[in-house]
Amino acid sequence: MSRVLEVPSPSTDFVVHKGVRVPMRDGVELLADHYQPLTATPAGTLLVRAPYGRRFPFTLSFGSVYASRGYHVIFQSVRGTFGSGGEFTPMVNEIADGADTVAWLREQSWFTGTFATVGLSYLGFTQWALLVDPPAELAAAIITVGPHDFAESSWGTGAFSLNDFLGWSDMVAHQEEPSLVRMLARQATAGRRVTTAALDLPLSTGGRTLLGEGAPWYESWLRPPQDDPEHWQRLAATAALDRTDVPVLLFSGWQDLFLEQTLAQYRRLRDRGVEVALTFGSWTHTQVMTRGGATVLRETLDWLSTHLGGAPTTRRHPVHIHIHRAADDGWVELDDWPPDPTHHTLYPRAGGALAQTPGGGHLMFTYQPADPTPTVGGRLLSPDGGYRDDSALADRADVLAFTGEPLPADLYVVGTPVVELAHRADNPHHDVFVRISEVDAKGRSYNVSDGYRRYAGDSASEQVSIETDAVAHRFAAGSRIRLLVAGGSHPRYARNLGTGDPAVSGTAMRAATHTVAFGEQTRVILPTGSRRQPTDRRTRSPMALNVSGS
């Protein structure tokens, strides 16, 4: 298997010391499992801090796979989870508890003197929390789909990311269910139950009905950051981006819910001169460790051997990206992100075309919060996320669809597209959702890149400019580019009730009629290139991404 994955083979046996008690400054003890390699020359020490338990598949992903290659691993359950003392309040205690865990680690006779951190999602946040005041012994961090600012993750568009964080709260609230059968049954119906709860009003009532007595933090998340900035500051580790000089390896996916956070982390560390590398695959949040597992493990082991063991790196370029739907294996190596693009502009027209030149006229649609435009695919923390057939969206009365002509040649879109709309709404409280999709030769449409914004100002005349998700995507010759415009995407985002009432308590609803005018101010700007050279997989030399023309 190691040969297939192109990673170093296991080098040692190991033993696991379970339930090791780690004291915190307030007297609480957190439980950890210590994976001890049976070798006189350990490769280093790794710290993993997680709220999801110390069981399969985490035992494999963050325990045995590294212990069998010579690393001591401390795999700790964070406060209030799986036997660790105290109460679990997401994000709040991770800075202090991480520092206390390192203080304990220093005193262990087997400690190798330096250590690295690894982990994904919430395990990534615990790493950013530690990097707020980086310990001297911390030599490297490998952060996979890990946010640093929960306020930005949950309210960055102006609308609450309802599906993701109600769904996550439900999962965490019931993850220690003693009956495995009952827990698996809950997971199998999670999407349906979250969608049902998300339709209930007020949101606090629907959420609490789903959560029961679990997740007591949920109602506080329904209050936007501007209403309680002090509360939301406790849920962030943003200061780490300005304080750490530790080499950081970042992993994410084009369909990951924390995509923007990972790119912000890369840019900030790069601009400060910190050693940072970035790998983006065509993955969702969970696919990073399934479809992307081999890539993540291979590059992680290389990063660890370089920064803990002093070995030369095999990484020649800081940025690795996967081109979704590429004709070959799709992997590209770059000196930076994003590459300098050519901007290819398309113009929606009143007849539903997406053309090379602007037209005139306008179209209207009405968003009804009582029957919200549904979410189809996209960057969801859900099995329903990712790249999906979204053809049905184009047929809805509350969606405008604009479709281009078949492409004469492959078109590579690499970077951050922008959708600009000359737009008005008759209700100042409204949302705008835009999506770029690819329509194949059979007429099926698949999402590529989304953008979302909530507005609450004077809507008499607006020029809307929305950056959609960063992408690396090949639109195949013969396919067509499609733009969708709508007034919502539910339950990915809490629907705009149209009244300005607080999300936590609002129940009244008012529709919003949107008008999009056509001309030079309504356009789609794509960062494009025309062709790629194939990779040399034997030498992993960089693949040339030609963005000189379209």
Coordinates of C-alpha atoms in Angstrom, one line a residue:
M1 CA 0.0 0.0 0.0
S2 CA 2.9 2.4 0.8
R3 CA 4.3 1.8 -2.7
V4 CA 0.9 2.5 -4.3
L5 CA 0.5 5.7 -2.3
E6 CA 4.1 6.7 -2.9
V7 CA 4.9 7.2 0.8
P8 CA 7.6 5.8 3.0
S9 CA 6.9 2.3 4.3
P10 CA 6.2 1.7 8.0
S11 CA 9.4 1.5 9.9
T12 CA 8.5 0.3 13.4
D13 CA 5.9 -1.3 15.6
F14 CA 4.1 0.8 18.2
V15 CA 2.0 0.6 21.4
V16 CA -0.9 2.8 22.5
H17 CA -1.2 4.1 26.0
K18 CA -4.9 5.0 26.4
G19 CA -6.5 7.5 28.6
V20 CA -3.4 9.5 29.6
R21 CA -4.5 12.4 31.9
V22 CA -3.2 15.9 30.9
P23 CA -3.8 18.6 33.6
M24 CA -5.1 22.1 32.6
R25 CA -4.5 25.3 34.6
D26 CA -8.0 25.2 36.1
G27 CA -7.7 21.7 37.4
V28 CA -9.6 20.0 34.6
E29 CA -8.0 16.9 33.1
L30 CA -8.1 16.1 29.4
L31 CA -7.7 12.6 28.2
A32 CA -5.2 11.6 25.5
D33 CA -3.9 8.5 23.8
H34 CA -0.1 8.2 23.4
Y35 CA 1.0 6.3 20.4
Q36 CA 4.6 5.3 21.2
P37 CA 6.9 4.0 18.4
L38 CA 9.0 1.1 19.5
T39 CA 12.3 2.5 18.2
A40 CA 15.4 4.0 19.8
T41 CA 15.4 6.8 17.2
P42 CA 12.0 8.3 17.0
A43 CA 11.3 10.6 14.0
G44 CA 9.6 13.3 16.2
T45 CA 6.5 14.2 18.2
L46 CA 3.1 15.1 16.8
L47 CA 0.2 16.7 18.7
V48 CA -3.4 16.2 17.6
R49 CA -6.3 17.8 19.5
A50 CA -9.8 16.8 18.5
P51 CA -13.5 17.0 19.6
Y52 CA -14.5 13.8 17.7
G53 CA -13.1 11.1 19.9
R54 CA -10.1 8.8 19.8
R55 CA -11.5 6.0 17.6
F56 CA -11.6 4.8 14.0
P57 CA -11.1 6.4 11.5
F58 CA -9.2 9.0 13.5
T59 CA -7.0 6.4 15.1
L60 CA -5.8 5.5 11.6
S61 CA -5.7 9.0 10.0
F62 CA -3.8 10.7 12.9
G63 CA -2.5 7.8 15.1
S64 CA -1.1 4.6 13.7
V65 CA -0.1 5.9 10.3
Y66 CA 2.4 8.2 12.0
A67 CA 3.4 6.0 14.9
S68 CA 4.3 3.2 12.5
R69 CA 6.7 5.6 10.8
G70 CA 8.5 6.5 14.0
Y71 CA 6.5 9.5 15.5
H72 CA 5.3 9.8 19.0
V73 CA 1.7 10.9 18.7
I74 CA -0.4 12.6 21.5
F75 CA -4.0 12.3 20.4
Q76 CA -6.1 14.4 22.8
S77 CA -9.9 14.8 23.2
V78 CA -10.6 18.5 23.8
R79 CA -12.4 19.8 26.9
G80 CA -15.8 18.2 27.5
T81 CA -15.6 15.5 24.9
F82 CA -15.0 11.7 25.1
G83 CA -14.0 11.6 28.7
S84 CA -12.1 14.8 29.0
G85 CA -13.2 17.0 31.9
G86 CA -15.1 20.3 31.7
E87 CA -17.8 21.5 29.3
F88 CA -17.3 21.6 25.5
T89 CA -18.0 25.1 24.2
P90 CA -16.7 25.2 20.6
M91 CA -13.5 27.2 20.1
V92 CA -13.6 29.1 23.4
N93 CA -11.0 27.1 25.4
E94 CA -8.6 25.9 22.7
I95 CA -6.0 28.7 23.1
A96 CA -5.5 28.1 26.9
D97 CA -5.9 24.3 26.7
G98 CA -3.5 24.0 23.8
A99 CA -0.8 25.9 25.7
D100 CA -1.4 23.8 28.9
T101 CA -1.0 20.6 26.8
V102 CA 2.3 21.8 25.4
A103 CA 3.5 22.6 29.0
W104 CA 2.7 19.0 30.0
L105 CA 4.3 17.7 26.8
R106 CA 7.6 19.4 27.7
E107 CA 7.8 17.4 30.9
Q108 CA 7.5 13.9 29.3
S109 CA 10.6 11.8 29.4
W110 CA 10.0 10.5 25.8
F111 CA 9.4 14.0 24.3
T112 CA 11.8 14.5 21.4
G113 CA 12.4 18.2 22.0
T114 CA 10.4 19.6 19.1
F115 CA 6.9 18.7 17.7
A116 CA 4.5 19.4 14.9
T117 CA 0.7 19.6 14.8
V118 CA -1.6 17.9 12.3
G119 CA -5.4 17.7 11.8
L120 CA -8.4 18.7 9.7
S121 CA -11.4 20.9 10.3
Y122 CA -11.9 21.6 14.0
L123 CA -8.5 19.9 14.5
G124 CA -7.1 22.6 12.2
F125 CA -8.7 25.3 14.4
T126 CA -7.0 23.9 17.5
Q127 CA -3.7 24.3 15.6
W128 CA -4.4 28.0 14.8
A129 CA -5.3 28.4 18.5
L130 CA -1.9 27.1 19.5
L131 CA -0.3 29.4 16.9
V132 CA -1.7 32.5 18.6
D133 CA 1.3 32.2 21.0
P134 CA 3.5 29.6 19.2
P135 CA 5.6 27.5 21.6
A136 CA 9.3 27.6 20.9
E137 CA 9.3 23.8 20.4
L138 CA 6.7 23.9 17.6
A139 CA 8.5 23.2 14.4
A140 CA 5.7 22.8 11.8
A141 CA 2.0 22.7 11.4
I142 CA -0.1 20.8 8.8
I143 CA -3.6 22.3 8.7
T144 CA -6.2 20.7 6.6
V145 CA -9.5 22.5 5.9
G146 CA -9.1 24.3 9.2
P147 CA -10.7 27.7 9.9
H148 CA -9.1 30.4 12.0
D149 CA -12.2 32.8 12.4
F150 CA -15.6 31.2 13.0
A151 CA -17.4 34.5 12.6
E152 CA -16.2 34.7 9.0
S153 CA -17.0 31.1 8.4
S154 CA -20.6 31.4 9.6
W155 CA -21.5 35.0 8.8
G156 CA -19.0 36.1 6.1
T157 CA -21.7 36.5 3.4
G158 CA -24.0 38.4 5.8
A159 CA -26.3 35.4 6.0
F160 CA -25.8 32.6 8.6
S161 CA -24.4 29.4 7.1
L162 CA -27.4 27.4 8.4
N163 CA -27.0 24.0 6.9
D164 CA -23.3 23.6 7.9
F165 CA -23.4 24.8 11.5
L166 CA -26.8 23.5 12.5
G167 CA -25.8 20.2 11.0
W168 CA -22.4 20.2 12.8
S169 CA -24.1 21.1 16.1
D170 CA -26.5 18.2 15.6
M171 CA -23.6 15.8 14.9
V172 CA -21.5 16.9 17.9
A173 CA -24.5 17.0 20.2
H174 CA -25.2 13.3 19.5
Q175 CA -21.7 11.9 18.6
E176 CA -21.3 10.1 22.0
E177 CA -24.5 8.1 21.5
P178 CA -23.7 4.8 23.2
S179 CA -25.7 2.8 20.6
L180 CA -23.7 2.5 17.4
V181 CA -26.9 1.5 15.5
R182 CA -28.8 4.5 16.7
M183 CA -25.8 6.8 15.9
L184 CA -25.5 5.5 12.4
A185 CA -29.3 5.9 11.9
R186 CA -29.1 9.5 13.0
Q187 CA -26.2 10.1 10.5
A188 CA -28.2 8.5 7.7
T189 CA -31.1 10.9 8.2
A190 CA -29.1 14.0 9.2
G191 CA -29.6 15.9 5.9
R192 CA -33.4 15.5 5.9
R193 CA -33.7 16.4 9.6
V194 CA -31.5 19.5 9.2
T195 CA -33.5 20.6 6.2
T196 CA -36.8 20.2 8.1
A197 CA -35.5 22.1 11.1
A198 CA -34.2 24.9 8.9
L199 CA -37.7 25.5 7.6
D200 CA -39.1 26.0 11.0
L201 CA -39.5 29.6 12.3
P202 CA -38.0 31.1 14.3
L203 CA -34.7 29.5 13.6
S204 CA -34.0 29.2 17.3
T205 CA -37.1 27.0 17.7
G206 CA -36.4 24.8 14.8
G207 CA -32.8 24.3 15.8
R208 CA -33.6 23.5 19.4
T209 CA -36.2 21.0 18.4
L210 CA -33.5 19.2 16.4
L211 CA -30.8 19.5 19.0
G212 CA -32.8 18.7 22.1
E213 CA -30.6 19.5 25.2
G214 CA -27.4 19.3 23.2
A215 CA -25.3 22.1 21.6
P216 CA -26.3 24.9 24.1
W217 CA -24.2 27.3 22.0
Y218 CA -26.4 27.2 19.0
E219 CA -28.7 30.1 19.7
S220 CA -25.6 32.4 20.3
W221 CA -24.4 31.6 16.8
L222 CA -27.7 32.9 15.3
R223 CA -26.8 36.4 16.4
P224 CA -24.5 38.1 13.9
P225 CA -21.0 39.3 14.9
Q226 CA -22.0 43.0 14.8
D227 CA -24.6 42.4 17.5
D228 CA -22.1 40.8 19.9
P229 CA -18.5 41.3 18.7
E230 CA -16.9 40.3 22.1
H231 CA -18.6 36.9 21.9
W232 CA -17.4 36.2 18.4
Q233 CA -13.8 37.3 19.2
R234 CA -13.7 34.4 21.6
L235 CA -14.4 32.1 18.7
A236 CA -11.4 33.3 16.6
A237 CA -7.7 32.7 16.4
T238 CA -7.1 35.3 13.8
A239 CA -4.1 36.8 15.7
A240 CA -2.1 33.6 14.8
L241 CA -1.8 34.8 11.2
D242 CA 0.2 37.8 12.4
R243 CA 2.2 36.1 15.2
T244 CA 3.4 32.8 13.9
D245 CA 6.6 32.1 12.0
V246 CA 6.1 28.3 12.1
P247 CA 6.3 26.6 8.7
V248 CA 2.7 25.8 7.7
L249 CA 1.4 23.4 5.1
L250 CA -2.3 24.0 4.1
F251 CA -4.7 21.6 2.4
S252 CA -8.2 22.4 1.1
G253 CA -10.6 21.7 -1.7
W254 CA -12.4 23.7 -4.3
Q255 CA -15.7 22.5 -2.7
D256 CA -14.7 22.9 0.9
L257 CA -16.7 25.2 3.1
F258 CA -13.6 26.8 4.5
L259 CA -12.0 27.6 1.1
E260 CA -11.9 31.4 1.7
Q261 CA -10.2 30.9 5.1
T262 CA -7.5 28.7 3.7
L263 CA -6.7 31.2 0.9
A264 CA -6.7 34.1 3.4
Q265 CA -4.3 32.1 5.6
Y266 CA -1.9 31.4 2.7
R267 CA -1.9 35.1 1.6
R268 CA -1.3 36.5 5.0
L269 CA 1.5 34.1 5.9
R270 CA 3.1 34.5 2.4
D271 CA 3.0 38.3 2.7
R272 CA 4.7 38.2 6.0
G273 CA 7.5 36.0 4.6
V274 CA 6.5 32.9 6.6
E275 CA 7.3 29.5 5.0
V276 CA 3.9 28.3 3.7
A277 CA 2.7 25.9 1.1
L278 CA -0.8 25.3 -0.3
T279 CA -2.4 22.2 -1.9
F280 CA -5.9 22.5 -3.3
G281 CA -7.7 19.4 -4.8
S282 CA -11.1 18.9 -6.4
W283 CA -12.5 17.9 -3.0
T284 CA -15.3 18.6 -0.5
H285 CA -14.6 19.0 3.2
T286 CA -14.8 15.3 3.9
Q287 CA -13.2 14.2 0.6
V288 CA -9.9 15.7 1.6
M289 CA -9.2 12.7 3.7
T290 CA -10.9 10.1 1.4
R291 CA -10.3 11.0 -2.3
G292 CA -7.4 13.3 -1.3
G293 CA -6.0 11.0 1.4
A294 CA -3.0 9.8 -0.5
T295 CA -2.0 13.3 -1.6
V296 CA -2.5 14.6 1.9
L297 CA -0.5 11.8 3.5
R298 CA 2.3 12.0 1.0
E299 CA 2.8 15.7 1.3
T300 CA 2.4 15.7 5.1
L301 CA 5.1 13.1 5.6
D302 CA 7.4 15.1 3.4
W303 CA 6.7 18.3 5.4
L304 CA 7.3 16.4 8.7
S305 CA 10.6 14.8 7.5
T306 CA 11.8 18.3 6.4
H307 CA 10.9 20.3 9.4
L308 CA 11.3 17.7 12.2
G309 CA 13.9 15.5 10.6
G310 CA 16.0 17.9 8.5
A311 CA 15.6 15.9 5.3
P312 CA 15.5 17.7 2.0
T313 CA 12.0 18.3 0.7
T314 CA 10.6 16.9 -2.5
R315 CA 8.3 19.9 -2.9
R316 CA 9.7 22.1 -5.6
H317 CA 6.9 24.7 -5.7
P318 CA 4.8 26.2 -2.8
V319 CA 1.4 25.8 -4.5
H320 CA -0.1 22.5 -5.8
I321 CA -3.6 22.7 -7.4
H322 CA -5.8 20.2 -9.1
I323 CA -7.6 21.3 -12.3
H324 CA -11.1 19.9 -12.0
R325 CA -12.2 17.9 -15.0
A326 CA -8.7 18.2 -16.6
A327 CA -8.0 15.9 -19.5
D328 CA -5.0 14.4 -17.7
D329 CA -4.2 13.8 -14.0
G330 CA -4.9 17.5 -13.4
W331 CA -2.2 18.4 -11.0
V332 CA -0.3 21.7 -11.5
E333 CA 2.6 23.2 -9.5
L334 CA 2.7 27.0 -9.2
D335 CA 5.0 29.6 -7.6
D336 CA 2.0 31.4 -6.1
W337 CA -1.7 31.7 -6.0
P338 CA -3.4 33.0 -8.0
P339 CA -1.5 32.9 -11.3
D340 CA -1.7 36.1 -13.4
P341 CA -4.8 35.5 -15.6
T342 CA -6.3 36.8 -18.7
H343 CA -9.8 38.2 -18.0
H344 CA -12.4 36.7 -20.3
T345 CA -15.8 38.5 -20.1
L346 CA -19.3 37.2 -20.9
Y347 CA -22.5 39.2 -20.9
P348 CA -25.9 37.9 -19.9
R349 CA -28.7 38.8 -22.3
A350 CA -32.5 39.2 -21.8
G351 CA -33.2 36.2 -24.0
G352 CA -31.2 33.9 -21.7
A353 CA -27.9 33.9 -23.7
L354 CA -24.4 34.4 -22.2
A355 CA -22.6 36.2 -25.0
Q356 CA -19.4 37.9 -26.0
T357 CA -21.1 41.3 -26.3
P358 CA -23.6 43.1 -24.1
G359 CA -27.3 43.5 -24.9
G360 CA -30.1 45.5 -23.5
G361 CA -33.4 45.1 -21.6
H362 CA -34.0 43.6 -18.3
L363 CA -35.5 40.5 -16.5
M364 CA -37.3 40.1 -13.2
F365 CA -37.9 37.3 -10.7
T366 CA -39.5 37.1 -7.3
Y367 CA -38.0 35.4 -4.3
Q368 CA -40.6 34.0 -1.9
P369 CA -39.1 33.2 1.5
A370 CA -42.1 30.9 2.2
D371 CA -40.8 28.7 -0.8
P372 CA -37.1 29.4 -0.8
T373 CA -34.8 28.6 -3.7
P374 CA -33.2 25.3 -2.7
T375 CA -29.5 24.5 -2.3
V376 CA -28.1 22.1 -4.9
G377 CA -24.5 21.0 -4.3
G378 CA -21.7 23.4 -3.6
R379 CA -19.5 24.0 -0.6
L380 CA -21.6 22.2 2.0
L381 CA -20.6 20.2 5.1
S382 CA -22.9 17.5 3.9
P383 CA -22.9 14.4 1.7
D384 CA -25.1 16.4 -0.7
G385 CA -22.3 18.9 -1.3
G386 CA -19.7 19.2 -4.0
Y387 CA -20.2 19.0 -7.7
R388 CA -23.8 18.1 -8.5
D389 CA -26.3 18.1 -11.4
D390 CA -28.1 21.5 -10.9
S391 CA -30.1 21.4 -14.1
A392 CA -33.4 21.7 -12.2
L393 CA -32.4 25.1 -10.8
A394 CA -32.5 26.7 -14.3
D395 CA -36.1 25.7 -14.7
R396 CA -37.4 27.5 -11.5
A397 CA -39.4 30.7 -11.8
D398 CA -37.3 32.3 -9.0
V399 CA -34.0 31.8 -10.9
L400 CA -32.6 33.6 -14.0
A401 CA -30.4 31.3 -16.2
F402 CA -28.0 32.5 -19.0
T403 CA -26.2 29.9 -21.1
G404 CA -23.4 30.4 -23.6
E405 CA -22.7 28.8 -26.9
P406 CA -20.7 25.6 -27.1
L407 CA -17.0 26.3 -26.6
P408 CA -14.8 25.7 -29.6
A409 CA -11.9 24.6 -27.4
D410 CA -11.1 23.7 -23.8
L411 CA -11.2 26.8 -21.5
Y412 CA -9.3 26.8 -18.3
V413 CA -10.7 29.0 -15.5
V414 CA -8.1 29.4 -12.8
G415 CA -8.6 32.1 -10.1
T416 CA -11.6 33.9 -8.7
P417 CA -14.4 34.8 -11.1
V418 CA -16.5 37.9 -10.5
V419 CA -20.2 38.4 -11.3
E420 CA -21.3 42.0 -11.7
L421 CA -25.0 42.9 -12.0
A422 CA -27.0 46.1 -12.6
H423 CA -29.5 45.0 -10.1
R424 CA -32.5 46.4 -8.1
A425 CA -34.9 44.8 -5.6
D426 CA -38.2 46.2 -4.3
N427 CA -37.3 45.1 -0.8
P428 CA -34.2 46.5 0.8
H429 CA -33.8 43.2 2.7
H430 CA -32.7 40.7 0.1
D431 CA -30.0 38.3 -0.9
V432 CA -28.3 37.6 -4.2
F433 CA -27.0 34.2 -5.1
V434 CA -24.9 33.6 -8.3
R435 CA -23.5 30.4 -9.7
I436 CA -21.3 29.5 -12.6
S437 CA -22.0 26.1 -14.0
E438 CA -20.9 23.9 -16.9
V439 CA -23.5 22.4 -19.2
D440 CA -22.4 19.3 -21.0
A441 CA -23.2 18.1 -24.5
K442 CA -26.3 16.3 -23.2
G443 CA -27.7 19.4 -21.6
R444 CA -26.9 18.5 -18.0
S445 CA -25.6 21.3 -15.8
Y446 CA -23.0 21.0 -13.0
N447 CA -22.0 23.6 -10.5
V448 CA -18.5 25.1 -10.7
S449 CA -18.4 28.3 -8.6
D450 CA -20.9 30.1 -6.3
G451 CA -21.2 33.5 -4.7
Y452 CA -23.6 34.9 -2.1
R453 CA -24.3 38.3 -0.5
R454 CA -27.0 39.6 1.8
Y455 CA -28.0 43.2 1.4
A456 CA -30.0 45.5 3.8
G457 CA -29.6 49.0 2.4
D458 CA -31.3 51.3 -0.1
S459 CA -32.0 49.1 -3.1
A460 CA -33.4 51.7 -5.4
S461 CA -30.3 51.3 -7.6
E462 CA -27.5 48.9 -7.0
Q463 CA -24.4 47.7 -8.8
V464 CA -23.7 44.3 -7.3
S465 CA -20.2 42.8 -7.6
I466 CA -19.8 39.3 -6.1
E467 CA -16.6 37.3 -6.1
T468 CA -17.5 33.7 -6.5
D469 CA -15.5 30.7 -5.2
A470 CA -11.9 30.4 -6.3
V471 CA -11.6 27.7 -8.9
A472 CA -9.4 25.7 -11.1
H473 CA -11.6 24.1 -13.7
R474 CA -11.5 23.0 -17.3
F475 CA -14.6 23.7 -19.4
A476 CA -14.4 21.1 -22.0
A477 CA -14.7 21.9 -25.7
G478 CA -18.3 21.6 -26.7
S479 CA -19.6 22.4 -23.3
R480 CA -21.4 25.6 -22.4
I481 CA -20.9 28.1 -19.6
R482 CA -24.1 28.9 -17.6
L483 CA -24.8 31.8 -15.1
L484 CA -27.6 31.4 -12.5
V485 CA -28.9 34.3 -10.5
A486 CA -31.3 33.8 -7.6
G487 CA -32.5 35.4 -4.3
G488 CA -31.4 32.6 -2.0
S489 CA -29.9 29.1 -1.5
H490 CA -31.6 27.3 1.3
P491 CA -30.7 25.7 3.7
R492 CA -27.0 26.4 2.9
Y493 CA -27.8 29.9 4.0
A494 CA -30.6 31.0 6.4
R495 CA -33.3 32.5 4.1
N496 CA -33.8 36.2 4.1
L497 CA -37.2 36.7 5.5
G498 CA -37.4 40.1 3.9
T499 CA -38.2 42.0 7.1
G500 CA -34.9 42.8 8.7
D501 CA -36.0 40.9 11.8
P502 CA -33.2 39.0 13.7
A503 CA -32.5 35.5 12.4
V504 CA -32.8 34.1 15.9
S505 CA -36.4 35.2 16.4
G506 CA -37.9 36.4 13.1
T507 CA -41.1 34.8 11.8
A508 CA -42.8 37.3 9.5
M509 CA -42.0 37.0 5.8
R510 CA -42.0 39.4 2.8
A511 CA -41.1 38.6 -0.8
A512 CA -38.5 40.5 -2.8
T513 CA -38.8 41.1 -6.6
H514 CA -35.4 41.4 -8.3
T515 CA -34.7 43.2 -11.5
V516 CA -31.5 42.7 -13.5
A517 CA -30.7 45.1 -16.3
F518 CA -28.5 44.1 -19.2
G519 CA -25.6 46.1 -20.7
E520 CA -21.9 46.6 -20.0
Q521 CA -22.5 46.7 -16.3
T522 CA -23.9 43.2 -16.1
R523 CA -21.2 40.7 -16.9
V524 CA -19.2 37.6 -15.8
I525 CA -15.4 38.1 -15.5
L526 CA -13.5 34.8 -15.8
P527 CA -9.8 34.4 -15.1
T528 CA -8.9 32.1 -18.0
G529 CA -6.2 30.4 -19.9
S530 CA -6.2 28.4 -23.2
R531 CA -4.1 25.3 -22.6
R532 CA -1.9 23.3 -20.3
Q533 CA 1.1 21.2 -20.9
P534 CA 1.0 17.7 -19.3
T535 CA 2.9 17.0 -16.1
D536 CA 6.1 15.0 -16.0
R537 CA 5.1 12.8 -13.1
R538 CA 8.5 11.2 -12.8
T539 CA 10.2 14.5 -12.0
R540 CA 7.1 16.3 -10.8
S541 CA 8.3 19.3 -12.8
P542 CA 5.8 22.2 -12.8
M543 CA 3.0 22.1 -15.4
A544 CA 2.8 25.2 -17.5
L545 CA -0.5 27.0 -17.1
N546 CA -0.9 29.3 -20.1
V547 CA -3.0 32.3 -19.1
S548 CA -1.8 34.5 -21.9
G549 CA -5.0 34.3 -23.9
S550 CA -8.5 32.9 -24.1

